[in-house]
Structure formats: C-alpha cells, structure tokens
N, CA, C and O atoms as a DFTB+ gen file, in Angstrom:
572 C
 N C O
     1  1     -27.791      52.667     -33.952
     2  2     -26.694      53.470     -34.423
     3  2     -26.838      54.905     -33.930
     4  3     -25.845      55.542     -33.578
     5  1     -28.073      55.421     -33.903
     6  2     -28.291      56.809     -33.508
     7  2     -27.846      57.062     -32.076
     8  3     -27.367      58.153     -31.768
     9  1     -27.995      56.073     -31.189
    10  2     -27.593      56.274     -29.801
    11  2     -26.082      56.209     -29.638
    12  3     -25.508      56.978     -28.868
    13  1     -25.429      55.290     -30.362
    14  2     -23.987      55.131     -30.229
    15  2     -23.221      56.200     -31.007
    16  3     -22.165      56.656     -30.569
    17  1     -23.756      56.598     -32.159
    18  2     -23.060      57.542     -33.033
    19  2     -24.033      58.617     -33.506
    20  3     -24.438      58.603     -34.669
    21  1     -24.419      59.549     -32.632
    22  2     -25.424      60.543     -33.026
    23  2     -24.962      61.448     -34.163
    24  3     -25.770      61.838     -35.006
    25  1     -23.679      61.786     -34.198
    26  2     -23.196      62.653     -35.277
    27  2     -23.311      61.959     -36.627
    28  3     -23.756      62.561     -37.604
    29  1     -22.910      60.691     -36.680
    30  2     -22.989      59.933     -37.933
    31  2     -24.429      59.775     -38.375
    32  3     -24.723      59.892     -39.565
    33  1     -25.322      59.516     -37.457
    34  2     -26.740      59.379     -37.805
    35  2     -27.299      60.688     -38.348
    36  3     -28.058      60.682     -39.317
    37  1     -26.929      61.806     -37.735
    38  2     -27.402      63.111     -38.215
    39  2     -26.838      63.415     -39.597
    40  3     -27.536      63.958     -40.453
    41  1     -25.578      63.066     -39.811
    42  2     -24.965      63.292     -41.118
    43  2     -25.652      62.470     -42.197
    44  3     -25.891      62.969     -43.297
    45  1     -25.969      61.224     -41.899
    46  2     -26.654      60.379     -42.872
    47  2     -28.049      60.898     -43.183
    48  3     -28.508      60.781     -44.319
    49  1     -28.722      61.460     -42.210
    50  2     -30.039      62.030     -42.451
    51  2     -29.952      63.330     -43.245
    52  3     -30.837      63.636     -44.044
    53  1     -28.893      64.084     -43.022
    54  2     -28.763      65.392     -43.677
    55  2     -28.318      65.281     -45.130
    56  3     -28.658      66.137     -45.946
    57  1     -27.570      64.249     -45.460
    58  2     -27.042      64.092     -46.804
    59  2     -27.539      62.787     -47.383
    60  3     -27.404      61.728     -46.770
    61  1     -28.112      62.869     -48.561
    62  2     -28.555      61.641     -49.214
    63  2     -28.233      61.713     -50.683
    64  3     -28.112      62.798     -51.251
    65  1     -28.094      60.557     -51.297
    66  2     -27.854      60.474     -52.724
    67  2     -29.058      59.812     -53.353
    68  3     -29.418      58.693     -52.988
    69  1     -29.676      60.488     -54.288
    70  2     -30.830      59.937     -54.971
    71  2     -30.376      59.103     -56.159
    72  3     -29.239      59.232     -56.612
    73  1     -31.241      58.265     -56.656
    74  2     -30.941      57.454     -57.824
    75  2     -30.957      58.320     -59.069
    76  3     -31.531      59.409     -59.071
    77  1     -30.325      57.834     -60.130
    78  2     -30.278      58.588     -61.384
    79  2     -31.676      58.879     -61.905
    80  3     -31.885      59.891     -62.573
    81  1     -32.639      58.007     -61.610
    82  2     -34.007      58.224     -62.082
    83  2     -34.623      59.476     -61.463
    84  3     -35.614      59.991     -61.980
    85  1     -34.058      59.970     -60.376
    86  2     -34.553      61.161     -59.708
    87  2     -33.842      62.428     -60.183
    88  3     -33.968      63.474     -59.546
    89  1     -33.101      62.355     -61.283
    90  2     -32.329      63.482     -61.781
    91  2     -33.252      64.652     -62.108
    92  3     -34.069      64.541     -63.022
    93  1     -33.146      65.780     -61.384
    94  2     -34.049      66.908     -61.610
    95  2     -33.835      67.602     -62.957
    96  3     -34.715      68.339     -63.403
    97  1     -32.705      67.392     -63.612
    98  2     -32.482      67.973     -64.934
    99  2     -33.456      67.373     -65.949
   100  3     -33.837      68.039     -66.912
   101  1     -33.855      66.135     -65.739
   102  2     -34.722      65.434     -66.689
   103  2     -36.108      66.045     -66.764
   104  3     -36.817      65.840     -67.749
   105  1     -36.514      66.802     -65.730
   106  2     -37.840      67.432     -65.756
   107  2     -37.947      68.436     -66.900
   108  3     -39.034      68.681     -67.422
   109  1     -36.805      69.018     -67.287
   110  2     -36.781      70.020     -68.343
   111  2     -36.376      69.419     -69.684
   112  3     -36.999      69.706     -70.706
   113  1     -35.339      68.587     -69.687
   114  2     -34.841      68.020     -70.934
   115  2     -33.881      66.870     -70.649
   116  3     -33.305      66.777     -69.565
   117  1     -33.720      65.999     -71.640
   118  2     -32.725      64.933     -71.557
   119  2     -31.459      65.299     -72.333
   120  3     -30.446      64.604     -72.251
   121  1     -31.531      66.399     -73.089
   122  2     -30.390      66.881     -73.875
   123  2     -30.029      68.290     -73.423
   124  3     -30.895      69.161     -73.344
   125  1     -28.745      68.517     -73.124
   126  2     -28.290      69.797     -72.596
   127  2     -27.046      70.265     -73.339
   128  3     -26.203      69.455     -73.725
   129  1     -26.935      71.573     -73.538
   130  2     -25.722      72.185     -74.063
   131  2     -25.148      73.088     -72.985
   132  3     -25.833      73.960     -72.451
   133  1     -23.889      72.864     -72.679
   134  2     -23.202      73.654     -71.656
   135  2     -22.094      74.463     -72.330
   136  3     -21.277      73.911     -73.067
   137  1     -22.070      75.759     -72.077
   138  2     -21.050      76.619     -72.654
   139  2     -20.083      77.095     -71.579
   140  3     -20.421      77.165     -70.397
   141  1     -18.872      77.420     -72.021
   142  2     -17.872      77.982     -71.114
   143  2     -17.100      79.054     -71.857
   144  3     -17.003      79.025     -73.084
   145  1     -16.551      80.000     -71.110
   146  2     -15.760      81.072     -71.711
   147  2     -14.400      81.226     -71.047
   148  3     -13.605      82.089     -71.419
   149  1     -14.146      80.374     -70.057
   150  2     -12.897      80.450     -69.307
   151  2     -12.369      79.051     -69.049
   152  3     -13.141      78.106     -68.887
   153  1     -11.070      78.926     -69.013
   154  2     -10.396      77.692     -68.637
   155  2      -9.394      78.038     -67.543
   156  3      -8.557      78.923     -67.717
   157  1      -9.482      77.348     -66.436
   158  2      -8.539      77.561     -65.334
   159  2      -7.627      76.341     -65.284
   160  3      -8.092      75.216     -65.098
   161  1      -6.335      76.569     -65.451
   162  2      -5.347      75.488     -65.424
   163  2      -4.539      75.577     -64.141
   164  3      -4.051      76.642     -63.763
   165  1      -4.408      74.442     -63.485
   166  2      -3.588      74.367     -62.275
   167  2      -2.380      73.481     -62.565
   168  3      -2.511      72.363     -63.062
   169  1      -1.218      74.004     -62.244
   170  2       0.022      73.280     -62.487
   171  2       0.467      72.555     -61.234
   172  3      -0.006      72.826     -60.130
   173  1       1.379      71.635     -61.430
   174  2       1.895      70.825     -60.324
   175  2       2.431      71.697     -59.190
   176  3       2.357      71.304     -58.025
   177  1       2.961      72.858     -59.510
   178  2       3.513      73.745     -58.484
   179  2       2.410      74.461     -57.699
   180  3       2.700      75.349     -56.898
   181  1       1.156      74.084     -57.922
   182  2      -0.063      74.622     -57.297
   183  2      -0.453      75.997     -57.822
   184  3      -1.408      76.594     -57.326
   185  1       0.264      76.509     -58.813
   186  2      -0.140      77.768     -59.427
   187  2      -1.293      77.511     -60.381
   188  3      -1.252      76.566     -61.169
   189  1      -2.321      78.346     -60.314
   190  2      -3.458      78.248     -61.218
   191  2      -3.579      79.560     -61.979
   192  3      -3.341      80.636     -61.431
   193  1      -3.952      79.455     -63.245
   194  2      -4.128      80.662     -64.045
   195  2      -5.362      80.507     -64.918
   196  3      -5.719      79.402     -65.327
   197  1      -6.004      81.627     -65.195
   198  2      -7.231      81.666     -65.978
   199  2      -6.912      82.103     -67.400
   200  3      -6.117      83.016     -67.621
   201  1      -7.544      81.436     -68.360
   202  2      -7.344      81.744     -69.771
   203  2      -8.705      81.872     -70.435
   204  3      -9.653      81.180     -70.062
   205  1      -8.800      82.751     -71.414
   206  2     -10.019      82.842     -72.204
   207  2     -10.055      81.637     -73.140
   208  3      -9.111      81.411     -73.898
   209  1     -11.124      80.874     -73.091
   210  2     -11.249      79.669     -73.911
   211  2     -12.732      79.375     -74.062
   212  3     -13.363      78.878     -73.130
   213  1     -13.291      79.675     -75.220
   214  2     -14.726      79.494     -75.413
   215  2     -15.012      78.159     -76.084
   216  3     -14.267      77.698     -76.948
   217  1     -16.117      77.553     -75.659
   218  2     -16.522      76.292     -76.252
   219  2     -17.798      75.786     -75.627
   220  3     -18.442      76.476     -74.837
   221  1     -18.150      74.571     -75.990
   222  2     -19.352      73.978     -75.415
   223  2     -19.188      72.464     -75.324
   224  3     -18.363      71.859     -76.008
   225  1     -19.998      71.886     -74.463
   226  2     -20.104      70.435     -74.350
   227  2     -21.590      70.098     -74.423
   228  3     -22.443      70.941     -74.143
   229  1     -21.886      68.877     -74.798
   230  2     -23.277      68.443     -74.892
   231  2     -23.466      67.199     -74.043
   232  3     -22.723      66.225     -74.162
   233  1     -24.483      67.251     -73.176
   234  2     -24.843      66.105     -72.346
   235  2     -26.053      65.438     -72.992
   236  3     -27.077      66.081     -73.223
   237  1     -25.927      64.152     -73.279
   238  2     -26.988      63.376     -73.913
   239  2     -27.347      62.226     -72.972
   240  3     -26.742      61.155     -73.032
   241  1     -28.333      62.455     -72.101
   242  2     -28.721      61.422     -71.138
   243  2     -29.277      60.159     -71.807
   244  3     -28.940      59.065     -71.355
   245  1     -30.121      60.242     -72.875
   246  2     -30.629      59.005     -73.485
   247  2     -29.520      58.103     -74.029
   248  3     -29.639      56.878     -73.994
   249  1     -28.448      58.709     -74.529
   250  2     -27.324      57.935     -75.058
   251  2     -26.257      57.682     -73.993
   252  3     -25.269      56.995     -74.254
   253  1     -26.456      58.238     -72.788
   254  2     -25.518      58.095     -71.679
   255  2     -24.107      58.537     -72.103
   256  3     -23.117      57.851     -71.848
   257  1     -24.049      59.714     -72.764
   258  2     -22.758      60.185     -73.261
   259  2     -22.655      61.699     -73.165
   260  3     -23.641      62.408     -72.964
   261  1     -21.427      62.163     -73.316
   262  2     -21.121      63.586     -73.332
   263  2     -20.180      63.838     -74.499
   264  3     -19.214      63.099     -74.688
   265  1     -20.452      64.871     -75.281
   266  2     -19.558      65.288     -76.355
   267  2     -18.772      66.481     -75.834
   268  3     -19.349      67.509     -75.480
   269  1     -17.446      66.338     -75.790
   270  2     -16.617      67.397     -75.209
   271  2     -16.381      68.549     -76.189
   272  3     -16.863      68.527     -77.322
   273  1     -15.642      69.538     -75.737
   274  2     -15.375      70.749     -76.507
   275  2     -14.611      70.471     -77.803
   276  3     -14.630      71.300     -78.713
   277  1     -13.942      69.325     -77.902
   278  2     -13.203      68.966     -79.114
   279  2     -14.029      68.066     -80.044
   280  3     -13.543      67.635     -81.090
   281  1     -15.285      67.787     -79.653
   282  2     -16.152      66.964     -80.481
   283  2     -16.045      65.470     -80.230
   284  3     -16.639      64.679     -80.961
   285  1     -15.299      65.072     -79.210
   286  2     -15.153      63.648     -78.877
   287  2     -16.274      63.212     -77.942
   288  3     -16.649      63.937     -77.020
   289  1     -16.803      62.020     -78.193
   290  2     -17.870      61.472     -77.356
   291  2     -17.255      60.631     -76.241
   292  3     -16.344      59.837     -76.474
   293  1     -17.771      60.821     -75.018
   294  2     -17.289      60.074     -73.857
   295  2     -18.487      59.440     -73.150
   296  3     -19.505      60.105     -72.956
   297  1     -18.384      58.173     -72.765
   298  2     -19.484      57.576     -72.011
   299  2     -19.578      58.159     -70.605
   300  3     -18.568      58.454     -69.966
   301  1     -20.802      58.315     -70.146
   302  2     -21.026      58.721     -68.757
   303  2     -20.917      57.458     -67.905
   304  3     -21.665      56.499     -68.095
   305  1     -19.970      57.474     -66.961
   306  2     -19.780      56.321     -66.088
   307  2     -20.944      56.216     -65.104
   308  3     -21.496      55.136     -64.894
   309  1     -21.303      57.334     -64.513
   310  2     -22.468      57.380     -63.625
   311  2     -22.841      58.829     -63.390
   312  3     -22.028      59.735     -63.577
   313  1     -24.078      59.034     -62.977
   314  2     -24.532      60.357     -62.580
   315  2     -25.538      60.167     -61.467
   316  3     -26.265      59.174     -61.420
   317  1     -25.563      61.127     -60.582
   318  2     -26.496      61.041     -59.469
   319  2     -26.777      62.427     -58.924
   320  3     -26.114      63.407     -59.265
   321  1     -27.775      62.471     -58.072
   322  2     -28.190      63.711     -57.439
   323  2     -27.780      63.656     -55.978
   324  3     -28.001      62.656     -55.295
   325  1     -27.191      64.726     -55.516
   326  2     -26.844      64.828     -54.099
   327  2     -27.694      65.922     -53.499
   328  3     -27.761      67.029     -54.034
   329  1     -28.341      65.620     -52.392
   330  2     -29.189      66.579     -51.700
   331  2     -28.627      66.810     -50.302
   332  3     -28.326      65.862     -49.576
   333  1     -28.492      68.061     -49.942
   334  2     -27.998      68.406     -48.611
   335  2     -29.110      69.135     -47.874
   336  3     -29.596      70.165     -48.339
   337  1     -29.508      68.609     -46.736
   338  2     -30.585      69.211     -45.950
   339  2     -30.202      70.632     -45.537
   340  3     -29.088      70.876     -45.074
   341  1     -31.132      71.556     -45.711
   342  2     -30.919      72.931     -45.305
   343  2     -30.153      73.760     -46.324
   344  3     -29.935      74.952     -46.103
   345  1     -29.738      73.154     -47.441
   346  2     -28.993      73.886     -48.445
   347  2     -29.942      74.730     -49.295
   348  3     -31.010      74.251     -49.678
   349  1     -29.571      75.986     -49.598
   350  2     -30.417      76.793     -50.476
   351  2     -30.418      76.252     -51.908
   352  3     -31.319      76.553     -52.690
   353  1     -29.412      75.459     -52.241
   354  2     -29.316      74.902     -53.588
   355  2     -30.286      73.735     -53.750
   356  3     -30.905      73.583     -54.803
   357  1     -30.417      72.927     -52.731
   358  2     -31.334      71.786     -52.789
   359  2     -30.705      70.583     -53.434
   360  3     -30.287      69.665     -52.729
   361  1     -30.620      70.550     -54.762
   362  2     -30.074      69.397     -55.473
   363  2     -28.869      69.798     -56.306
   364  3     -28.863      70.851     -56.944
   365  1     -27.866      68.962     -56.292
   366  2     -26.727      69.100     -57.183
   367  2     -26.627      67.810     -57.982
   368  3     -26.807      66.722     -57.434
   369  1     -26.344      67.926     -59.266
   370  2     -26.161      66.757     -60.107
   371  2     -24.668      66.586     -60.348
   372  3     -23.971      67.533     -60.711
   373  1     -24.195      65.376     -60.143
   374  2     -22.796      65.051     -60.408
   375  2     -22.769      64.055     -61.560
   376  3     -23.460      63.037     -61.525
   377  1     -21.964      64.353     -62.587
   378  2     -21.788      63.472     -63.739
   379  2     -20.324      63.067     -63.776
   380  3     -19.437      63.917     -63.857
   381  1     -20.075      61.763     -63.716
   382  2     -18.709      61.255     -63.795
   383  2     -18.538      60.571     -65.145
   384  3     -19.348      59.729     -65.532
   385  1     -17.472      60.942     -65.859
   386  2     -17.188      60.348     -67.160
   387  2     -16.193      59.205     -67.019
   388  3     -15.483      59.109     -66.017
   389  1     -16.146      58.355     -68.008
   390  2     -15.186      57.248     -68.019
   391  2     -13.748      57.764     -68.043
   392  3     -12.824      57.023     -67.706
   393  1     -13.544      59.029     -68.438
   394  2     -12.210      59.652     -68.487
   395  2     -11.772      60.188     -67.124
   396  3     -10.693      60.770     -67.013
   397  1     -12.584      60.002     -66.094
   398  2     -12.369      60.524     -64.738
   399  2     -12.617      62.023     -64.637
   400  3     -12.292      62.633     -63.619
   401  1     -13.181      62.619     -65.665
   402  2     -13.607      64.012     -65.569
   403  2     -14.935      64.043     -64.816
   404  3     -15.722      63.100     -64.890
   405  1     -15.173      65.132     -64.095
   406  2     -16.366      65.254     -63.266
   407  2     -17.039      66.586     -63.561
   408  3     -16.379      67.612     -63.723
   409  1     -18.352      66.552     -63.626
   410  2     -19.149      67.762     -63.817
   411  2     -20.094      67.889     -62.629
   412  3     -20.833      66.958     -62.310
   413  1     -20.063      69.056     -61.975
   414  2     -20.989      69.385     -60.892
   415  2     -21.921      70.466     -61.412
   416  3     -21.460      71.477     -61.941
   417  1     -23.235      70.266     -61.268
   418  2     -24.198      71.256     -61.743
   419  2     -25.255      71.522     -60.684
   420  3     -25.611      70.638     -59.904
   421  1     -25.750      72.751     -60.670
   422  2     -26.807      73.147     -59.753
   423  2     -27.780      74.056     -60.490
   424  3     -27.388      74.836     -61.358
   425  1     -29.050      73.945     -60.131
   426  2     -30.072      74.782     -60.768
   427  2     -30.303      76.082     -60.034
   428  3     -31.250      76.800     -60.355
   429  1     -29.486      76.407     -59.074
   430  2     -29.713      77.605     -58.274
   431  2     -28.477      78.476     -58.247
   432  3     -27.346      77.996     -58.327
   433  1     -28.721      79.773     -58.131
   434  2     -27.590      80.658     -57.900
   435  2     -27.373      80.770     -56.388
   436  3     -28.053      80.099     -55.611
   437  1     -26.456      81.590     -55.986
   438  2     -26.143      81.726     -54.568
   439  2     -27.315      82.186     -53.724
   440  3     -27.356      81.918     -52.523
   441  1     -28.270      82.877     -54.333
   442  2     -29.440      83.361     -53.609
   443  2     -30.581      82.359     -53.599
   444  3     -31.641      82.636     -53.037
   445  1     -30.381      81.199     -54.213
   446  2     -31.425      80.181     -54.218
   447  2     -32.483      80.376     -55.295
   448  3     -33.563      79.791     -55.206
   449  1     -32.192      81.198     -56.326
   450  2     -33.144      81.419     -57.411
   451  2     -33.013      80.287     -58.422
   452  3     -31.927      80.042     -58.947
   453  1     -34.116      79.600     -58.693
   454  2     -34.075      78.442     -59.574
   455  2     -34.532      78.807     -60.976
   456  3     -35.347      79.713     -61.155
   457  1     -34.008      78.103     -61.969
   458  2     -34.410      78.291     -63.358
   459  2     -34.188      76.980     -64.087
   460  3     -33.752      75.995     -63.491
   461  1     -34.491      76.969     -65.384
   462  2     -34.219      75.782     -66.185
   463  2     -32.749      75.679     -66.550
   464  3     -32.303      74.628     -67.009
   465  1     -31.992      76.744     -66.355
   466  2     -30.560      76.707     -66.629
   467  2     -29.824      76.170     -65.407
   468  3     -30.229      76.398     -64.267
   469  1     -28.745      75.458     -65.669
   470  2     -27.920      74.898     -64.600
   471  2     -26.519      75.458     -64.738
   472  3     -26.025      75.631     -65.853
   473  1     -25.873      75.743     -63.619
   474  2     -24.503      76.246     -63.628
   475  2     -23.622      75.312     -62.829
   476  3     -24.097      74.576     -61.965
   477  1     -22.333      75.349     -63.126
   478  2     -21.408      74.486     -62.405
   479  2     -20.038      74.523     -63.034
   480  3     -19.599      75.553     -63.546
   481  1     -19.364      73.386     -62.991
   482  2     -18.004      73.314     -63.506
   483  2     -17.678      71.899     -63.951
   484  3     -18.218      70.919     -63.438
   485  1     -16.782      71.824     -64.918
   486  2     -16.224      70.551     -65.368
   487  2     -14.774      70.515     -64.917
   488  3     -13.995      71.408     -65.250
   489  1     -14.409      69.493     -64.165
   490  2     -13.056      69.339     -63.654
   491  2     -12.406      68.183     -64.405
   492  3     -12.920      67.065     -64.424
   493  1     -11.257      68.479     -65.026
   494  2     -10.529      67.477     -65.801
   495  2      -9.159      67.258     -65.173
   496  3      -8.331      68.170     -65.164
   497  1      -8.908      66.052     -64.643
   498  2      -7.572      65.790     -64.104
   499  2      -6.562      65.673     -65.239
   500  3      -6.903      65.246     -66.342
   501  1      -5.340      66.049     -64.967
   502  2      -4.299      65.980     -65.980
   503  2      -3.097      65.201     -65.482
   504  3      -3.057      64.739     -64.341
   505  1      -2.124      65.066     -66.359
   506  2      -0.860      64.411     -66.004
   507  2       0.266      65.343     -66.415
   508  3       0.087      66.192     -67.289
   509  1       1.404      65.192     -65.802
   510  2       2.532      66.051     -66.143
   511  2       2.469      67.368     -65.406
   512  3       2.147      67.413     -64.218
   513  1       2.778      68.449     -66.118
   514  2       2.830      69.768     -65.505
   515  2       1.431      70.264     -65.144
   516  3       1.231      70.798     -64.053
   517  1       0.463      70.095     -66.042
   518  2      -0.919      70.518     -65.788
   519  2      -1.625      69.382     -65.046
   520  3      -1.836      68.307     -65.609
   521  1      -1.982      69.614     -63.808
   522  2      -2.613      68.548     -63.016
   523  2      -4.137      68.641     -63.002
   524  3      -4.819      67.682     -62.639
   525  1      -4.672      69.805     -63.401
   526  2      -6.125      69.942     -63.397
   527  2      -6.539      71.120     -64.275
   528  3      -5.884      72.161     -64.307
   529  1      -7.658      70.918     -64.992
   530  2      -8.293      72.001     -65.727
   531  2      -9.727      72.111     -65.240
   532  3     -10.384      71.102     -64.982
   533  1     -10.204      73.334     -65.115
   534  2     -11.559      73.577     -64.657
   535  2     -12.236      74.534     -65.636
   536  3     -11.695      75.586     -65.978
   537  1     -13.425      74.145     -66.077
   538  2     -14.210      74.996     -66.972
   539  2     -15.525      75.355     -66.277
   540  3     -16.343      74.465     -66.045
   541  1     -15.756      76.624     -65.938
   542  2     -17.063      77.027     -65.419
   543  2     -18.108      76.873     -66.510
   544  3     -17.891      77.315     -67.638
   545  1     -19.248      76.247     -66.190
   546  2     -20.272      75.928     -67.186
   547  2     -21.584      76.626     -66.918
   548  3     -21.975      76.840     -65.770
   549  1     -22.265      76.980     -68.009
   550  2     -23.649      77.406     -67.977
   551  2     -24.383      76.465     -68.925
   552  3     -24.099      76.445     -70.123
   553  1     -25.328      75.683     -68.397
   554  2     -26.006      74.665     -69.187
   555  2     -27.467      75.042     -69.413
   556  3     -28.154      75.521     -68.511
   557  1     -27.917      74.812     -70.638
   558  2     -29.304      75.108     -71.006
   559  2     -29.890      73.888     -71.710
   560  3     -29.183      73.175     -72.423
   561  1     -31.180      73.652     -71.507
   562  2     -31.808      72.516     -72.191
   563  2     -31.896      72.774     -73.686
   564  3     -32.107      73.905     -74.123
   565  1     -31.729      71.698     -74.473
   566  2     -31.912      71.823     -75.915
   567  2     -33.398      71.743     -76.218
   568  3     -34.138      71.009     -75.564
   569  1     -33.828      72.511     -77.223
   570  2     -35.245      72.479     -77.564
   571  2     -35.556      71.358     -78.517
   572  3     -36.709      71.185     -78.911
C-alpha cells in the first residue's frame, strides 16, 4: 500500500485511534465535572450568537454515562482517544453520547502545557431553527 498510495500510508501512520482502555483521562480520575459559562447557538440561517449560560456536566466513566446540565443522565455510546503525530496537544478524547451530542477534550492549552484539567467543547445538534449548540468546557477530576 505504501508504494501505491504513499499519501494514504503517511496519513494512517500520522493519525491513530487508541482503544478506550488507553484513555489518558483515566490516569487522573474516572469521574469528571465539566463547567461552562457560555452557550453558542447557531441558527439555520448560519447566524451564531453567544449567550451567558452557566452550568456543569458530569462524566462518569465507570457507569458509562454523562449527566447533562439539566440533570438528565445519558449513556455514552463510545469514547476514544485520537492522537495526531507532531501535534502539540498529543491526545484528544472524543465522547459520543446516544443523543448524538459530542464532547471533544484535550489536556493541553495552545502552548502545549499539560495539567490534570481538560478543556474542550460539547456540541449538541438541534432541530428546527437552532441547528447546533456549543458549550466551551473546562473539566476537572472529582476527588
């Protein structure tokens, strides 16, 4: 394959998906609380607007669930780690819920500084006028 399709071979080597057992968040905790202070709503007309909206979500890996900002529990459909070669971030964790909401998290800031806190966003698809909501997240391990 490498001789016939060198670009595809290089791409496969540069990007890999690790198994859930390799989740780097688990090194710190299996329970996480993520807070947000903003909600970005995008409408069908492609206009997006930011609103102040404070809340939190809880990720419970042992129970394979997430409790949303309204207190509802949602099963985690799958989660995995994506690693991109040469990226200052290193690992990103993607959590997909049964509701088709997606959470992307990274343990690094733009400068590549790592900590036990993870930052990212929760993307919620919508129907009707509001087609998407995005909540920027700051996640910390529960003690």
